[in-house]
Short mmCIF file of C-alpha atoms and ligand atoms in Angstrom, two decimals:
data_model
loop_
_atom_site.label_atom_id
_atom_site.label_comp_id
_atom_site.label_asym_id
_atom_site.label_seq_id
_atom_site.Cartn_x
_atom_site.Cartn_y
_atom_site.Cartn_z
CA MET V 1171 31.56 -16.66 -28.98
CA ALA V 1172 33.08 -20.01 -30.00
CA GLU V 1173 30.61 -22.61 -31.24
CA SER V 1174 31.40 -26.29 -31.00
CA ASN V 1175 28.90 -27.82 -33.40
CA THR V 1176 27.03 -26.73 -36.48
CA ASP V 1177 23.58 -27.46 -35.03
CA THR V 1178 24.12 -25.01 -32.25
CA LYS V 1179 25.54 -22.54 -34.69
CA SER V 1180 22.46 -22.58 -36.87
CA SER V 1181 20.21 -22.22 -33.82
CA ASN V 1182 22.18 -19.25 -32.68
CA GLN V 1183 21.91 -17.57 -36.03
CA MET V 1184 18.16 -17.80 -35.82
CA TRP V 1185 17.49 -17.15 -32.16
CA GLY V 1186 20.58 -15.41 -30.84
CA GLY V 1187 23.36 -16.51 -28.53
CA ARG V 1188 21.26 -16.87 -25.46
CA PHE V 1189 19.38 -19.92 -26.72
CA ALA V 1190 22.21 -22.30 -27.38
CA SER V 1191 19.98 -25.27 -28.07
CA GLY V 1192 17.23 -23.72 -30.15
CA PRO V 1193 13.46 -23.70 -29.73
CA ASP V 1194 13.39 -25.99 -26.69
CA ALA V 1195 15.47 -23.53 -24.74
CA ILE V 1196 13.29 -20.63 -25.80
CA MET V 1197 10.19 -22.53 -24.75
CA GLU V 1198 11.70 -23.44 -21.41
CA GLU V 1199 12.69 -19.87 -20.75
CA ILE V 1200 9.36 -18.31 -21.66
CA ASN V 1201 7.31 -21.04 -20.02
CA ALA V 1202 9.05 -21.49 -16.70
CA SER V 1203 7.79 -19.58 -13.68
CA ILE V 1204 9.85 -21.32 -11.01
CA GLY V 1205 12.22 -18.33 -10.86
CA PHE V 1206 9.51 -16.33 -9.12
CA ASP V 1207 6.70 -18.70 -8.11
CA LYS V 1208 8.99 -20.60 -5.74
CA LYS V 1209 7.87 -17.89 -3.33
CA LEU V 1210 4.60 -19.85 -3.11
CA PHE V 1211 6.17 -23.05 -1.76
CA ALA V 1212 4.62 -22.89 1.72
CA GLN V 1213 1.15 -22.13 0.32
CA ASP V 1214 1.49 -24.91 -2.25
CA ILE V 1215 2.39 -27.46 0.41
CA ARG V 1216 -0.36 -26.31 2.77
CA GLY V 1217 -2.86 -26.58 -0.07
CA SER V 1218 -1.68 -30.06 -1.03
CA ILE V 1219 -1.86 -31.33 2.54
CA ALA V 1220 -5.43 -30.06 2.86
CA HIS V 1221 -6.35 -31.57 -0.50
CA ALA V 1222 -4.80 -34.99 0.26
CA THR V 1223 -6.45 -35.08 3.69
CA MET V 1224 -9.82 -34.38 2.11
CA LEU V 1225 -9.26 -37.02 -0.61
CA ALA V 1226 -8.59 -39.64 2.09
CA HIS V 1227 -11.54 -38.50 4.19
CA GLN V 1228 -13.80 -38.94 1.16
CA GLY V 1229 -12.35 -42.38 0.40
CA ILE V 1230 -10.84 -41.19 -2.90
CA ILE V 1231 -7.32 -42.19 -1.84
CA SER V 1232 -6.30 -44.57 0.94
CA SER V 1233 -5.33 -43.17 4.28
CA ASP V 1234 -2.02 -44.98 3.91
CA ASP V 1235 -1.22 -43.02 0.74
CA LYS V 1236 -2.42 -39.84 2.40
CA ASP V 1237 0.00 -40.39 5.30
CA LYS V 1238 2.88 -40.92 2.90
CA ILE V 1239 1.94 -37.80 0.94
CA VAL V 1240 1.64 -35.62 4.03
CA HIS V 1241 4.90 -36.89 5.45
CA GLY V 1242 6.67 -36.36 2.12
CA LEU V 1243 5.28 -32.84 1.77
CA ASN V 1244 6.45 -31.93 5.26
CA THR V 1245 9.91 -33.23 4.42
CA ILE V 1246 9.93 -31.05 1.29
CA LEU V 1247 8.82 -28.05 3.35
CA SER V 1248 11.81 -28.39 5.66
CA GLU V 1249 14.13 -29.03 2.71
CA ILE V 1250 13.05 -25.78 1.08
CA GLU V 1251 13.10 -23.83 4.32
CA SER V 1252 16.63 -24.96 5.10
CA GLY V 1253 17.86 -24.25 1.58
CA ASN V 1254 18.36 -27.92 0.72
CA PHE V 1255 16.00 -28.12 -2.21
CA GLU V 1256 17.10 -27.99 -5.79
CA PHE V 1257 14.64 -26.09 -7.95
CA SER V 1258 14.64 -27.09 -11.58
CA ARG V 1259 13.58 -24.87 -14.44
CA ARG V 1260 12.87 -27.92 -16.53
CA LEU V 1261 10.05 -28.68 -14.10
CA GLU V 1262 8.50 -25.33 -14.95
CA ASP V 1263 6.86 -24.18 -11.79
CA ILE V 1264 6.60 -24.64 -8.05
CA HIS V 1265 3.75 -27.16 -8.36
CA MET V 1266 5.70 -29.56 -10.58
CA ASN V 1267 8.94 -29.07 -8.67
CA ILE V 1268 7.27 -30.16 -5.46
CA GLU V 1269 5.33 -33.01 -7.05
CA ALA V 1270 8.45 -34.38 -8.74
CA ARG V 1271 10.36 -34.31 -5.48
CA LEU V 1272 7.44 -36.02 -3.74
CA ALA V 1273 7.62 -38.84 -6.27
CA THR V 1274 11.32 -39.30 -5.54
CA LEU V 1275 10.65 -39.34 -1.82
CA ILE V 1276 7.57 -41.57 -1.55
CA GLY V 1277 7.21 -43.33 -4.91
CA PRO V 1278 3.91 -44.07 -6.69
CA ALA V 1279 1.66 -42.71 -3.91
CA ALA V 1280 2.81 -39.25 -5.01
CA GLY V 1281 0.90 -39.69 -8.25
CA ARG V 1282 -2.39 -39.82 -6.34
CA LEU V 1283 -2.09 -36.29 -4.95
CA HIS V 1284 -3.15 -34.67 -8.20
CA THR V 1285 -6.49 -36.55 -8.24
CA ALA V 1286 -9.46 -34.20 -8.61
CA ARG V 1287 -7.40 -31.08 -9.06
CA SER V 1288 -5.49 -29.24 -11.75
CA ARG V 1289 -2.66 -26.75 -11.67
CA ASN V 1290 -5.30 -24.18 -12.56
CA ASP V 1291 -7.13 -24.39 -9.25
CA GLN V 1292 -3.87 -25.16 -7.47
CA VAL V 1293 -2.19 -21.92 -8.57
CA ALA V 1294 -5.35 -19.93 -7.87
CA LEU V 1295 -5.29 -21.36 -4.35
CA ASP V 1296 -1.61 -20.76 -3.68
CA PHE V 1297 -1.73 -17.21 -4.95
CA ARG V 1298 -4.89 -16.36 -3.01
CA LEU V 1299 -3.32 -17.67 0.19
CA TRP V 1300 -0.22 -15.58 -0.48
CA VAL V 1301 -2.17 -12.40 -1.23
CA LYS V 1302 -4.35 -12.96 1.84
CA GLU V 1303 -1.28 -13.15 4.08
CA GLU V 1304 0.17 -10.07 2.42
CA LEU V 1305 -3.06 -8.15 2.99
CA GLU V 1306 -2.99 -9.17 6.65
CA LYS V 1307 0.58 -7.95 6.91
CA THR V 1308 -0.36 -4.68 5.19
CA GLU V 1309 -3.21 -4.18 7.63
CA LYS V 1310 -0.81 -4.48 10.57
CA MET V 1311 1.74 -2.17 8.99
CA LEU V 1312 -0.88 0.50 8.30
CA THR V 1313 -1.97 0.21 11.92
CA GLY V 1314 1.63 0.93 12.94
CA LEU V 1315 1.79 3.97 10.67
CA ILE V 1316 -1.52 5.29 12.01
CA ALA V 1317 -0.21 4.81 15.57
CA ALA V 1318 2.89 6.86 14.73
CA PHE V 1319 0.72 9.69 13.39
CA LEU V 1320 -1.59 9.58 16.42
CA ASP V 1321 1.40 10.04 18.73
CA ARG V 1322 2.72 12.98 16.72
CA ALA V 1323 -0.77 14.51 16.50
CA GLU V 1324 -1.18 14.32 20.24
CA GLU V 1325 2.20 15.90 20.81
CA HIS V 1326 1.35 18.71 18.37
CA ALA V 1327 -2.38 19.23 18.91
CA GLU V 1328 -1.63 22.91 19.63
CA SER V 1329 1.38 23.53 17.38
CA VAL V 1330 0.41 26.09 14.77
CA MET V 1331 1.52 25.80 11.17
CA PRO V 1332 0.38 27.41 7.92
CA GLY V 1333 -2.34 25.49 6.12
CA PHE V 1334 -1.97 25.64 2.36
CA THR V 1335 -4.12 25.57 -0.73
CA HIS V 1336 -2.30 25.76 -4.07
CA LEU V 1337 0.80 25.53 -1.82
CA GLN V 1338 0.09 29.16 -0.95
CA THR V 1339 -0.44 30.07 2.70
CA ALA V 1340 -4.18 29.85 3.30
CA GLN V 1341 -5.15 29.75 6.97
CA PRO V 1342 -3.35 28.70 10.13
CA VAL V 1343 -3.94 25.09 11.15
CA THR V 1344 -2.32 22.86 13.74
CA PHE V 1345 0.34 20.31 12.91
CA GLY V 1346 -1.74 17.81 14.90
CA HIS V 1347 -4.65 18.42 12.56
CA HIS V 1348 -2.41 17.96 9.53
CA CYS V 1349 -1.15 14.64 10.96
CA MET V 1350 -4.74 13.54 11.49
CA ALA V 1351 -5.45 14.13 7.80
CA TYR V 1352 -2.99 11.31 7.12
CA VAL V 1353 -4.65 9.15 9.76
CA GLU V 1354 -7.88 9.48 7.77
CA MET V 1355 -6.11 8.54 4.52
CA PHE V 1356 -4.31 5.50 5.92
CA GLY V 1357 -7.44 4.55 7.84
CA ARG V 1358 -9.32 4.38 4.53
CA ASP V 1359 -6.51 2.29 3.03
CA ARG V 1360 -6.76 -0.10 5.94
CA SER V 1361 -10.49 -0.48 5.53
CA ARG V 1362 -9.95 -1.19 1.83
CA VAL V 1363 -7.50 -3.91 2.89
CA ARG V 1364 -10.12 -5.42 5.22
CA HIS V 1365 -12.71 -5.44 2.45
CA ALA V 1366 -10.26 -7.08 0.08
CA ILE V 1367 -9.63 -9.86 2.61
CA GLU V 1368 -13.37 -10.39 2.80
CA HIS V 1369 -13.67 -10.54 -1.00
CA LEU V 1370 -10.92 -13.09 -1.49
CA ASP V 1371 -11.84 -15.28 1.43
CA GLU V 1372 -13.17 -18.12 -0.75
CA SER V 1373 -11.31 -21.32 -1.51
CA PRO V 1374 -10.61 -22.12 -5.19
CA ILE V 1375 -9.36 -25.68 -4.71
CA GLY V 1376 -11.68 -28.28 -6.23
CA ALA V 1377 -12.64 -26.15 -9.24
CA ALA V 1378 -10.12 -28.41 -11.01
CA ALA V 1379 -9.21 -27.45 -14.59
CA LEU V 1380 -12.36 -25.36 -15.03
CA ALA V 1381 -15.41 -27.63 -14.85
CA GLY V 1382 -15.23 -29.13 -11.38
CA THR V 1383 -14.71 -32.87 -10.98
CA GLY V 1384 -16.57 -36.18 -10.97
CA TYR V 1385 -14.83 -37.34 -7.78
CA PRO V 1386 -16.89 -36.99 -4.61
CA ILE V 1387 -14.72 -34.23 -3.14
CA ASP V 1388 -15.70 -32.00 -0.22
CA ARG V 1389 -14.78 -28.43 -1.04
CA HIS V 1390 -16.21 -27.12 2.22
CA MET V 1391 -13.76 -29.31 4.09
CA THR V 1392 -10.70 -27.97 2.24
CA ALA V 1393 -11.99 -24.41 2.50
CA LYS V 1394 -12.28 -24.78 6.26
CA ALA V 1395 -8.90 -26.47 6.63
CA LEU V 1396 -7.22 -23.63 4.74
CA GLY V 1397 -8.92 -20.89 6.76
CA PHE V 1398 -11.29 -19.68 4.04
CA ARG V 1399 -14.85 -18.63 4.84
CA GLU V 1400 -16.33 -20.87 2.12
CA PRO V 1401 -15.52 -22.40 -1.30
CA THR V 1402 -15.92 -20.33 -4.48
CA ARG V 1403 -19.23 -20.92 -6.26
CA ASN V 1404 -18.35 -21.09 -9.96
CA SER V 1405 -15.53 -23.32 -11.17
CA ILE V 1406 -15.05 -21.41 -14.44
CA ASP V 1407 -14.76 -18.06 -12.67
CA THR V 1408 -12.52 -19.61 -10.03
CA VAL V 1409 -9.70 -20.52 -12.38
CA SER V 1410 -10.00 -17.41 -14.53
CA ASP V 1411 -10.30 -14.83 -11.76
CA ARG V 1412 -7.43 -12.66 -10.62
CA ASP V 1413 -9.55 -9.89 -9.09
CA PHE V 1414 -7.97 -10.56 -5.71
CA ALA V 1415 -4.53 -9.75 -7.11
CA ILE V 1416 -5.78 -6.69 -8.97
CA GLU V 1417 -7.57 -5.50 -5.87
CA PHE V 1418 -4.38 -5.84 -3.89
CA LEU V 1419 -2.55 -3.80 -6.52
CA ALA V 1420 -5.28 -1.16 -6.63
CA ILE V 1421 -5.15 -0.80 -2.86
CA ALA V 1422 -1.37 -0.65 -2.99
CA ALA V 1423 -1.58 2.03 -5.68
CA ILE V 1424 -3.98 4.19 -3.66
CA SER V 1425 -1.97 3.76 -0.49
CA GLY V 1426 1.23 4.38 -2.45
CA MET V 1427 -0.29 7.63 -3.70
CA HIS V 1428 -0.97 8.67 -0.09
CA LEU V 1429 2.54 7.71 0.94
CA SER V 1430 3.92 9.67 -1.97
CA ARG V 1431 2.01 12.82 -1.04
CA LEU V 1432 3.38 12.52 2.47
CA ALA V 1433 6.85 11.96 1.06
CA GLU V 1434 6.49 15.08 -1.04
CA GLU V 1435 5.47 17.12 2.01
CA ILE V 1436 8.44 15.81 3.96
CA VAL V 1437 10.75 16.75 1.07
CA ILE V 1438 9.30 20.28 1.05
CA TRP V 1439 9.18 20.65 4.83
CA SER V 1440 12.78 19.58 5.25
CA THR V 1441 14.22 22.18 2.84
CA PRO V 1442 16.14 24.99 4.56
CA GLN V 1443 13.58 27.39 3.04
CA PHE V 1444 10.70 25.75 4.94
CA GLY V 1445 12.64 24.23 7.83
CA PHE V 1446 9.48 22.73 9.37
CA VAL V 1447 11.02 19.33 10.06
CA ARG V 1448 14.44 17.83 10.33
CA LEU V 1449 15.02 14.21 9.42
CA SER V 1450 17.51 12.25 11.46
CA ASP V 1451 20.65 10.88 9.87
CA ALA V 1452 18.95 7.51 9.84
CA PHE V 1453 16.58 8.65 7.10
CA SER V 1454 18.73 11.06 5.12
CA THR V 1455 22.09 11.18 3.42
CA GLY V 1456 24.78 13.76 2.94
CA SER V 1457 26.20 14.96 -0.34
CA SER V 1458 29.60 13.80 -1.50
CA ILE V 1459 30.44 17.30 -2.71
CA MET V 1460 28.29 19.78 -0.77
CA PRO V 1461 29.00 19.38 2.94
CA GLN V 1462 26.02 21.48 4.07
CA LYS V 1463 23.49 19.14 2.49
CA LYS V 1464 21.16 16.67 4.09
CA ASN V 1465 19.02 14.96 1.53
CA PRO V 1466 15.66 13.30 2.26
CA ASP V 1467 16.51 10.20 0.20
CA ALA V 1468 14.15 7.86 2.01
CA ALA V 1469 11.20 10.16 1.35
CA GLU V 1470 12.21 10.55 -2.28
CA LEU V 1471 12.39 6.79 -2.71
CA VAL V 1472 8.97 6.34 -1.15
CA ARG V 1473 7.69 8.88 -3.67
CA ALA V 1474 9.33 6.89 -6.46
CA LYS V 1475 8.02 3.47 -5.33
CA THR V 1476 4.56 4.72 -6.25
CA GLY V 1477 5.60 4.64 -9.88
CA ARG V 1478 6.51 0.96 -9.67
CA ILE V 1479 3.28 0.06 -7.89
CA ASN V 1480 1.16 1.94 -10.43
CA GLY V 1481 3.05 0.15 -13.18
CA SER V 1482 2.22 -3.24 -11.67
CA LEU V 1483 -1.47 -2.39 -11.44
CA ILE V 1484 -1.64 -1.31 -15.07
CA ALA V 1485 0.39 -4.34 -16.14
CA LEU V 1486 -1.95 -6.87 -14.55
CA LEU V 1487 -5.10 -5.08 -15.69
CA THR V 1488 -3.68 -5.16 -19.20
CA ILE V 1489 -2.66 -8.82 -18.97
CA MET V 1490 -6.19 -9.79 -17.92
CA LYS V 1491 -8.31 -7.54 -20.07
CA GLY V 1492 -8.44 -9.60 -23.25
CA LEU V 1493 -8.52 -13.12 -21.84
CA PRO V 1494 -11.36 -15.44 -22.73
CA LEU V 1495 -12.63 -17.65 -19.90
CA ALA V 1496 -11.21 -19.69 -18.27
CA TYR V 1497 -7.47 -20.12 -17.61
CA SER V 1498 -4.84 -18.86 -20.07
CA LYS V 1499 -1.11 -19.01 -19.56
CA ASP V 1500 -1.00 -15.22 -19.69
CA MET V 1501 -2.15 -15.37 -16.10
CA GLN V 1502 1.20 -16.70 -15.02
CA GLU V 1503 2.46 -13.13 -15.44
CA ASP V 1504 0.34 -12.03 -12.46
CA LYS V 1505 2.80 -12.99 -9.76
CA GLU V 1506 5.84 -10.83 -10.39
CA GLN V 1507 3.65 -7.73 -10.48
CA VAL V 1508 2.12 -8.54 -7.12
CA PHE V 1509 5.39 -9.62 -5.51
CA ASP V 1510 7.17 -6.47 -6.64
CA ALA V 1511 4.35 -4.17 -5.56
CA ALA V 1512 4.09 -5.92 -2.19
CA GLU V 1513 7.78 -5.45 -1.54
CA SER V 1514 7.62 -1.78 -2.55
CA LEU V 1515 4.55 -1.11 -0.43
CA GLU V 1516 6.01 -2.81 2.65
CA LEU V 1517 9.22 -0.85 2.33
CA ALA V 1518 7.40 2.43 1.77
CA ILE V 1519 5.15 1.98 4.81
CA ALA V 1520 8.07 0.92 7.00
CA ALA V 1521 10.22 3.87 5.89
CA MET V 1522 7.38 6.32 6.41
CA THR V 1523 6.53 4.98 9.85
CA GLY V 1524 10.18 5.45 10.76
CA MET V 1525 10.33 8.99 9.37
CA VAL V 1526 7.10 10.11 11.02
CA ARG V 1527 8.26 8.83 14.41
CA ASP V 1528 11.75 10.14 14.00
CA MET V 1529 11.47 13.62 12.45
CA THR V 1530 12.13 16.64 14.62
CA VAL V 1531 9.38 19.22 14.31
CA ASN V 1532 10.46 22.86 14.40
CA THR V 1533 7.39 24.44 15.98
CA ALA V 1534 8.96 27.93 16.09
CA ARG V 1535 9.54 27.88 12.35
CA MET V 1536 6.06 26.59 11.70
CA LYS V 1537 4.49 29.25 13.88
CA ALA V 1538 6.45 32.06 12.24
CA ALA V 1539 5.38 30.81 8.83
CA ALA V 1540 1.79 30.42 10.02
CA GLY V 1541 1.57 34.12 10.77
CA SER V 1542 3.05 35.32 7.52
CA GLY V 1543 1.21 35.74 4.24
CA PHE V 1544 -1.82 37.43 5.90
CA SER V 1545 -3.04 34.01 7.00
CA THR V 1546 -5.57 35.52 9.41
CA ALA V 1547 -7.30 37.61 6.74
CA THR V 1548 -10.33 35.30 6.87
CA ASP V 1549 -10.47 35.85 10.62
CA LEU V 1550 -10.65 39.59 10.05
CA ALA V 1551 -13.48 39.13 7.56
CA ASP V 1552 -15.32 36.80 9.96
CA TRP V 1553 -14.90 39.38 12.77
CA LEU V 1554 -16.47 42.06 10.56
CA VAL V 1555 -19.43 39.78 9.89
CA ARG V 1556 -19.83 38.82 13.52
CA GLU V 1557 -19.07 42.07 15.34
CA ALA V 1558 -19.87 44.77 12.80
CA GLY V 1559 -22.79 43.02 11.08
CA LEU V 1560 -21.34 43.26 7.56
CA PRO V 1561 -22.47 40.83 4.86
CA PHE V 1562 -19.59 38.40 4.19
CA ARG V 1563 -19.00 39.74 0.67
CA ASP V 1564 -18.53 43.30 2.00
CA ALA V 1565 -16.33 42.01 4.82
CA HIS V 1566 -14.21 40.23 2.22
CA HIS V 1567 -13.81 43.53 0.33
CA VAL V 1568 -12.86 45.50 3.46
CA THR V 1569 -10.35 42.81 4.43
CA GLY V 1570 -8.87 42.93 0.95
CA ARG V 1571 -8.18 46.64 1.42
CA ALA V 1572 -6.58 45.99 4.81
CA VAL V 1573 -4.34 43.30 3.27
CA ALA V 1574 -3.35 45.68 0.45
CA LEU V 1575 -2.49 48.38 2.98
CA ALA V 1576 -0.43 45.99 5.12
CA GLU V 1577 1.34 44.77 2.02
CA SER V 1578 2.22 48.32 0.95
CA LYS V 1579 3.48 49.09 4.46
CA GLY V 1580 5.42 45.83 4.60
CA CYS V 1581 3.78 44.68 7.82
CA ASP V 1582 1.33 42.00 9.05
CA LEU V 1583 -2.37 42.60 9.51
CA ALA V 1584 -1.93 42.56 13.28
CA GLU V 1585 0.67 45.32 12.98
CA LEU V 1586 -1.63 47.83 11.24
CA PRO V 1587 -2.50 50.73 13.58
CA LEU V 1588 -6.16 50.95 14.60
CA ALA V 1589 -6.50 54.34 12.89
CA ASP V 1590 -5.52 52.75 9.58
CA LEU V 1591 -8.08 49.97 10.01
CA GLN V 1592 -10.77 52.46 11.00
CA ALA V 1593 -10.01 54.54 7.93
CA ILE V 1594 -10.96 51.44 5.92
CA HIS V 1595 -14.06 50.72 8.03
CA PRO V 1596 -15.18 52.91 10.93
CA ASP V 1597 -16.78 50.04 12.92
CA ILE V 1598 -13.49 48.29 13.54
CA THR V 1599 -12.44 48.43 17.21
CA ASP V 1600 -9.29 47.34 19.01
CA LYS V 1601 -11.05 44.04 19.85
CA VAL V 1602 -10.18 42.96 16.32
CA TYR V 1603 -6.57 42.33 17.37
CA ASP V 1604 -7.78 39.35 19.45
CA VAL V 1605 -8.61 37.39 16.30
CA LEU V 1606 -5.58 38.37 14.29
CA THR V 1607 -3.17 36.02 16.11
CA VAL V 1608 -2.65 32.53 14.73
CA GLU V 1609 -3.52 30.92 18.07
CA ALA V 1610 -6.87 32.71 18.22
CA SER V 1611 -7.47 31.78 14.61
CA VAL V 1612 -7.03 28.04 15.11
CA ALA V 1613 -8.82 28.01 18.48
CA SER V 1614 -11.89 29.55 16.85
CA ARG V 1615 -12.29 26.81 14.25
CA LYS V 1616 -14.28 24.46 16.44
CA SER V 1617 -16.62 23.13 13.75
CA PHE V 1618 -16.77 19.32 13.63
CA GLY V 1619 -13.52 18.14 12.06
CA GLY V 1620 -12.03 21.64 12.29
CA THR V 1621 -8.50 22.58 13.26
CA ALA V 1622 -9.14 23.82 16.83
CA PRO V 1623 -6.98 21.86 19.30
CA SER V 1624 -10.15 20.78 21.14
CA GLU V 1625 -11.49 19.24 17.90
CA VAL V 1626 -8.18 17.63 17.03
CA ARG V 1627 -8.14 15.95 20.44
CA LYS V 1628 -11.60 14.54 19.73
CA GLN V 1629 -10.36 13.14 16.42
CA ILE V 1630 -7.38 11.57 18.16
CA ALA V 1631 -9.63 9.93 20.77
CA PHE V 1632 -11.90 8.61 17.99
CA TRP V 1633 -8.98 6.94 16.20
CA ARG V 1634 -7.26 5.70 19.34
CA ALA V 1635 -10.40 3.72 20.11
CA ARG V 1636 -10.20 2.15 16.62
CA ASN V 1637 -6.51 1.46 16.30
N1 LIG W 1217 2.67 -21.83 -13.55
C1 LIG W 1217 1.29 -21.70 -13.88
C2 LIG W 1217 0.78 -20.30 -13.50
O1 LIG W 1217 1.40 -19.65 -12.76
C3 LIG W 1217 0.48 -22.73 -13.18
C4 LIG W 1217 -0.78 -23.10 -13.87
C5 LIG W 1217 -0.48 -23.84 -15.11
N2 LIG W 1217 -1.67 -24.37 -15.70
C6 LIG W 1217 -1.68 -24.81 -16.95
N3 LIG W 1217 -2.81 -25.23 -17.40
N4 LIG W 1217 -0.62 -24.82 -17.70
O2 LIG W 1217 -0.23 -19.87 -13.98
#
């Protein structure tokens, strides 16, 4: 690279070509957050309007200055929204960018806005408002995903599929019941979201730098104006706390883990070997070389997003873990983690809602698979307990022999002749064949929360009333 003056040249030798003008440029680059915190512009302006209004109400600034400030801030809001605002990295962050523009627009009155506050409580406010809105959005999106599962569960309350443990065929279940397992998981995520909203619903503004302020401010007034339940109670904690962001990330990580398990099941189910579901073209891609292929890319990417979200959670926990009270600049690194995780989570929920609604379920394939692998062996054992009075352990042993025999003959349990079964245990009658079908198996499991279609319908009604 050509260098035009010796000063620059010596800087470059020390700091590398990126920092043409030496330490100032390095400082600007490491210090500035405007590249990402401009996302907070609407929250910053809302917060400033509430703060200025309160200052005027308390007689700390004149109502004339307040009017100028509010008008100027609204002008800035429309400038940013219409793309007519020039963000400057020299002005570091969103707070200073907006305040500098306000000064240009309204003159000295702009300087009164920062009375009785600091960027420390200002950023805590902006970020809390942003996370609160994101949590509210997440709550709605989870509700949409739950609704999609409820519809599929209703449609398939009676469709039999193999239930697995260790990914080995265990017992027949219904696809509706399997869908309702996800309703429980996403229902828990949604209640975590609601709790998180409750936790963060306190207004930080007025904590100032860390110690509060000598001005006669009214923090209850700003809290109310900004839609918070109440103001925070400790000014030191207020500016040093990022629990609300970490809680968001923790919730996103748990929900991401659920989404990823679902993604994994969809990947497995859509293989030709399983063939339980077929994804539409909208959620899959073909291969450029193998024309027969249909790849579940959307599900795979949902599975992968979990990695990013987990990374963000660990990053912010690590950023925070060694910080002395109160504010440290380290905390500026909180935002990108949350923004990135929020984007990933939104995309993952949206893609999953689409896939769940859109996938074609192959009930014939599921039913055939449900009956293979001696999936009704437990039903045989239970029959022996119930009808022949055997202790369960003995029934288990007898059933094991029946399974071994069927395996050696290459047939299903239901295909073993009665004489063969009676040779294993004389009390077996032809009534046993009633419980060896997959339909009879699932219908019998009527225990609360069990897989019987009647129980699944009760679960669906329970969730419909809450969704
Ligand atoms: N950009 C900063 C952040 O995101 C704002 C707070 C700056 N406060 C300070 N005392 N330098 O954390």
